[in-house]
């Protein structure tokens, strides 16, 4: 086999892989404009299911709750995950560092069912110790989702901090800058792309969470994945296709914006490094 045949073979395999991944999503988007109530039978182009989706108050309330939870969870996970990453990468040795690192990254490999059940038992036990049951709702879902999102953020930020040139921070401190000032003016701008990536990852994980939220949610706190799952069990409605299409557009727009911001920060960082090398 010559080089040209191997190159075309690689392209074919790549094309088949992308088709396997994205063809179902494309068909879902196409059938969201189907006039028929049957999601697998095409009967004409129509946008009526988008109108019915926007008129469905239960789905809109669930979507609004999921969006709020995703923002709160991503923000809390970003703060806690960054602190954990700083502790793991900037402090050489301290008692229990290995155990701390294992506990931080444990949710990466732990099944969602175990995490959800453990957190449910935790809330029940705390209610018994306090003498009053802890109401399960948006607060308990936020705590649960933050718990497993911290692991993903800490790993993302820690990898960027490990690759950071420590001489930049040391040079700033030699010139009289405090550790706090070095963190906000040197470290934070450099690791900003990793922080943005961690926030977007936690946001997506929270928005997509079904298993953990099902354990710790109350009767009046239905998230969007829970609502979609309960609807699909009774039969797929074209409104679900419309909802999925809108979510795909929103997530794609957020990913493009995030990629653009990270690329801009990376170009700025390389330019600053090049200028510093020329001056040196």
mmCIF file of N, CA and C in Angstrom, residues 203-260:
data_model
loop_
_atom_site.group_PDB
_atom_site.id
_atom_site.type_symbol
_atom_site.label_atom_id
_atom_site.label_comp_id
_atom_site.label_asym_id
_atom_site.label_seq_id
_atom_site.Cartn_x
_atom_site.Cartn_y
_atom_site.Cartn_z
ATOM 1 N N UNK A 203 -19.990 23.269 34.013
ATOM 2 C CA UNK A 203 -21.306 23.709 33.559
ATOM 3 C C UNK A 203 -21.995 22.601 32.755
ATOM 4 N N UNK A 204 -21.245 21.970 31.856
ATOM 5 C CA UNK A 204 -21.815 20.909 31.029
ATOM 6 C C UNK A 204 -22.180 19.689 31.872
ATOM 7 N N UNK A 205 -21.313 19.321 32.811
ATOM 8 C CA UNK A 205 -21.590 18.171 33.669
ATOM 9 C C UNK A 205 -22.848 18.398 34.507
ATOM 10 N N UNK A 206 -23.003 19.605 35.032
ATOM 11 C CA UNK A 206 -24.189 19.914 35.824
ATOM 12 C C UNK A 206 -25.445 19.897 34.965
ATOM 13 N N UNK A 207 -25.360 20.478 33.788
ATOM 14 C CA UNK A 207 -26.523 20.535 32.897
ATOM 15 C C UNK A 207 -26.930 19.150 32.418
ATOM 16 N N UNK A 208 -25.975 18.224 32.370
ATOM 17 C CA UNK A 208 -26.227 16.886 31.850
ATOM 18 C C UNK A 208 -26.530 15.864 32.946
ATOM 19 N N UNK A 209 -26.403 16.250 34.204
ATOM 20 C CA UNK A 209 -26.513 15.292 35.297
ATOM 21 C C UNK A 209 -27.948 14.808 35.482
ATOM 22 N N UNK A 210 -28.105 13.511 35.538
ATOM 23 C CA UNK A 210 -29.409 12.900 35.797
ATOM 24 C C UNK A 210 -29.375 11.990 37.012
ATOM 25 N N UNK A 211 -28.350 11.147 37.104
ATOM 26 C CA UNK A 211 -28.328 10.113 38.133
ATOM 27 C C UNK A 211 -28.187 10.722 39.525
ATOM 28 N N UNK A 212 -27.163 11.563 39.717
ATOM 29 C CA UNK A 212 -26.920 12.136 41.046
ATOM 30 C C UNK A 212 -28.081 13.026 41.469
ATOM 31 N N UNK A 213 -28.576 13.832 40.541
ATOM 32 C CA UNK A 213 -29.689 14.723 40.871
ATOM 33 C C UNK A 213 -30.938 13.945 41.240
ATOM 34 N N UNK A 214 -31.147 12.784 40.642
ATOM 35 C CA UNK A 214 -32.329 11.990 40.950
ATOM 36 C C UNK A 214 -32.322 11.502 42.391
ATOM 37 N N UNK A 215 -31.144 11.283 42.959
ATOM 38 C CA UNK A 215 -31.047 10.817 44.339
ATOM 39 C C UNK A 215 -31.331 11.930 45.348
ATOM 40 N N UNK A 216 -30.857 13.125 45.067
ATOM 41 C CA UNK A 216 -30.904 14.192 46.075
ATOM 42 C C UNK A 216 -31.968 15.238 45.787
ATOM 43 N N UNK A 217 -32.738 15.085 44.708
ATOM 44 C CA UNK A 217 -33.761 16.069 44.376
ATOM 45 C C UNK A 217 -35.034 15.799 45.163
ATOM 46 N N UNK A 218 -35.807 16.856 45.343
ATOM 47 C CA UNK A 218 -37.092 16.746 45.991
ATOM 48 C C UNK A 218 -38.221 16.774 44.988
ATOM 49 N N UNK A 219 -39.464 16.663 45.468
ATOM 50 C CA UNK A 219 -40.607 16.646 44.533
ATOM 51 C C UNK A 219 -40.809 17.951 43.779
ATOM 52 N N UNK A 220 -40.313 19.055 44.324
ATOM 53 C CA UNK A 220 -40.512 20.357 43.673
ATOM 54 C C UNK A 220 -39.257 20.866 42.980
ATOM 55 N N UNK A 221 -38.279 19.999 42.783
ATOM 56 C CA UNK A 221 -37.013 20.412 42.163
ATOM 57 C C UNK A 221 -36.670 19.444 41.042
ATOM 58 N N UNK A 222 -37.363 19.588 39.930
ATOM 59 C CA UNK A 222 -37.147 18.728 38.770
ATOM 60 C C UNK A 222 -36.232 19.443 37.787
ATOM 61 N N UNK A 223 -35.093 18.832 37.502
ATOM 62 C CA UNK A 223 -34.168 19.411 36.536
ATOM 63 C C UNK A 223 -34.566 19.001 35.124
ATOM 64 N N UNK A 224 -33.938 19.624 34.157
ATOM 65 C CA UNK A 224 -34.280 19.340 32.762
ATOM 66 C C UNK A 224 -33.984 17.889 32.369
ATOM 67 N N UNK A 225 -32.825 17.315 32.709
ATOM 68 C CA UNK A 225 -32.613 15.897 32.376
ATOM 69 C C UNK A 225 -33.646 14.971 33.008
ATOM 70 N N UNK A 226 -34.060 15.257 34.244
ATOM 71 C CA UNK A 226 -35.092 14.448 34.884
ATOM 72 C C UNK A 226 -36.415 14.566 34.143
ATOM 73 N N UNK A 227 -36.755 15.781 33.715
ATOM 74 C CA UNK A 227 -37.996 15.990 32.975
ATOM 75 C C UNK A 227 -37.954 15.286 31.625
ATOM 76 N N UNK A 228 -36.843 15.371 30.938
ATOM 77 C CA UNK A 228 -36.712 14.720 29.630
ATOM 78 C C UNK A 228 -36.775 13.201 29.788
ATOM 79 N N UNK A 229 -36.116 12.684 30.807
ATOM 80 C CA UNK A 229 -36.108 11.236 31.018
ATOM 81 C C UNK A 229 -37.511 10.717 31.303
ATOM 82 N N UNK A 230 -38.260 11.422 32.134
ATOM 83 C CA UNK A 230 -39.626 10.995 32.437
ATOM 84 C C UNK A 230 -40.525 11.110 31.204
ATOM 85 N N UNK A 231 -40.250 12.086 30.332
ATOM 86 C CA UNK A 231 -41.052 12.228 29.116
ATOM 87 C C UNK A 231 -40.734 11.130 28.101
ATOM 88 N N UNK A 232 -39.464 10.780 27.981
ATOM 89 C CA UNK A 232 -39.047 9.779 27.000
ATOM 90 C C UNK A 232 -39.586 8.404 27.365
ATOM 91 N N UNK A 233 -39.717 8.116 28.640
ATOM 92 C CA UNK A 233 -40.237 6.802 29.043
ATOM 93 C C UNK A 233 -41.662 6.575 28.569
ATOM 94 N N UNK A 234 -42.418 7.661 28.376
ATOM 95 C CA UNK A 234 -43.793 7.553 27.889
ATOM 96 C C UNK A 234 -43.892 7.648 26.370
ATOM 97 N N UNK A 235 -42.751 7.794 25.708
ATOM 98 C CA UNK A 235 -42.742 7.938 24.253
ATOM 99 C C UNK A 235 -42.099 9.251 23.857
ATOM 100 N N UNK A 236 -41.246 9.186 22.858
ATOM 101 C CA UNK A 236 -40.503 10.369 22.447
ATOM 102 C C UNK A 236 -41.438 11.348 21.749
ATOM 103 N N UNK A 237 -41.469 12.575 22.229
ATOM 104 C CA UNK A 237 -42.280 13.622 21.618
ATOM 105 C C UNK A 237 -41.397 14.499 20.741
ATOM 106 N N UNK A 238 -41.929 15.014 19.631
ATOM 107 C CA UNK A 238 -41.125 15.941 18.810
ATOM 108 C C UNK A 238 -40.666 17.173 19.579
ATOM 109 N N UNK A 239 -41.349 17.512 20.672
ATOM 110 C CA UNK A 239 -40.894 18.630 21.492
ATOM 111 C C UNK A 239 -39.523 18.356 22.087
ATOM 112 N N UNK A 240 -39.244 17.084 22.385
ATOM 113 C CA UNK A 240 -37.925 16.723 22.926
ATOM 114 C C UNK A 240 -36.850 16.937 21.869
ATOM 115 N N UNK A 241 -37.174 16.626 20.603
ATOM 116 C CA UNK A 241 -36.218 16.904 19.525
ATOM 117 C C UNK A 241 -35.942 18.403 19.408
ATOM 118 N N UNK A 242 -37.006 19.206 19.518
ATOM 119 C CA UNK A 242 -36.828 20.661 19.462
ATOM 120 C C UNK A 242 -35.997 21.157 20.628
ATOM 121 N N UNK A 243 -36.263 20.619 21.801
ATOM 122 C CA UNK A 243 -35.484 21.011 22.979
ATOM 123 C C UNK A 243 -34.014 20.628 22.811
ATOM 124 N N UNK A 244 -33.770 19.416 22.328
ATOM 125 C CA UNK A 244 -32.388 18.971 22.122
ATOM 126 C C UNK A 244 -31.676 19.840 21.093
ATOM 127 N N UNK A 245 -32.390 20.259 20.052
ATOM 128 C CA UNK A 245 -31.789 21.128 19.038
ATOM 129 C C UNK A 245 -31.376 22.464 19.625
ATOM 130 N N UNK A 246 -32.235 23.043 20.448
ATOM 131 C CA UNK A 246 -31.897 24.316 21.091
ATOM 132 C C UNK A 246 -30.706 24.157 22.033
ATOM 133 N N UNK A 247 -30.653 23.049 22.749
ATOM 134 C CA UNK A 247 -29.516 22.808 23.643
ATOM 135 C C UNK A 247 -28.225 22.634 22.842
ATOM 136 N N UNK A 248 -28.316 21.945 21.708
ATOM 137 C CA UNK A 248 -27.124 21.765 20.865
ATOM 138 C C UNK A 248 -26.615 23.120 20.379
ATOM 139 N N UNK A 249 -27.528 23.990 19.959
ATOM 140 C CA UNK A 249 -27.125 25.322 19.506
ATOM 141 C C UNK A 249 -26.496 26.123 20.638
ATOM 142 N N UNK A 250 -27.082 26.055 21.829
ATOM 143 C CA UNK A 250 -26.555 26.818 22.962
ATOM 144 C C UNK A 250 -25.175 26.316 23.369
ATOM 145 N N UNK A 251 -25.029 24.999 23.454
ATOM 146 C CA UNK A 251 -23.735 24.429 23.851
ATOM 147 C C UNK A 251 -22.676 24.695 22.781
ATOM 148 N N UNK A 252 -23.055 24.597 21.518
ATOM 149 C CA UNK A 252 -22.100 24.863 20.434
ATOM 150 C C UNK A 252 -21.642 26.315 20.460
ATOM 151 N N UNK A 253 -22.581 27.234 20.696
ATOM 152 C CA UNK A 253 -22.204 28.649 20.781
ATOM 153 C C UNK A 253 -21.271 28.897 21.947
ATOM 154 N N UNK A 254 -21.566 28.279 23.100
ATOM 155 C CA UNK A 254 -20.692 28.439 24.267
ATOM 156 C C UNK A 254 -19.309 27.849 24.007
ATOM 157 N N UNK A 255 -19.257 26.702 23.308
ATOM 158 C CA UNK A 255 -17.966 26.088 23.009
ATOM 159 C C UNK A 255 -17.147 26.952 22.062
ATOM 160 N N UNK A 256 -17.806 27.539 21.064
ATOM 161 C CA UNK A 256 -17.092 28.412 20.114
ATOM 162 C C UNK A 256 -16.554 29.649 20.829
ATOM 163 N N UNK A 257 -17.366 30.259 21.684
ATOM 164 C CA UNK A 257 -16.913 31.432 22.430
ATOM 165 C C UNK A 257 -15.758 31.064 23.347
ATOM 166 N N UNK A 258 -15.885 29.923 24.049
ATOM 167 C CA UNK A 258 -14.810 29.487 24.922
ATOM 168 C C UNK A 258 -13.523 29.215 24.167
ATOM 169 N N UNK A 259 -13.641 28.552 23.007
ATOM 170 C CA UNK A 259 -12.450 28.281 22.200
ATOM 171 C C UNK A 259 -11.811 29.584 21.735
ATOM 172 N N UNK A 260 -12.626 30.555 21.337
ATOM 173 C CA UNK A 260 -12.088 31.830 20.865
ATOM 174 C C UNK A 260 -11.374 32.573 21.992
#
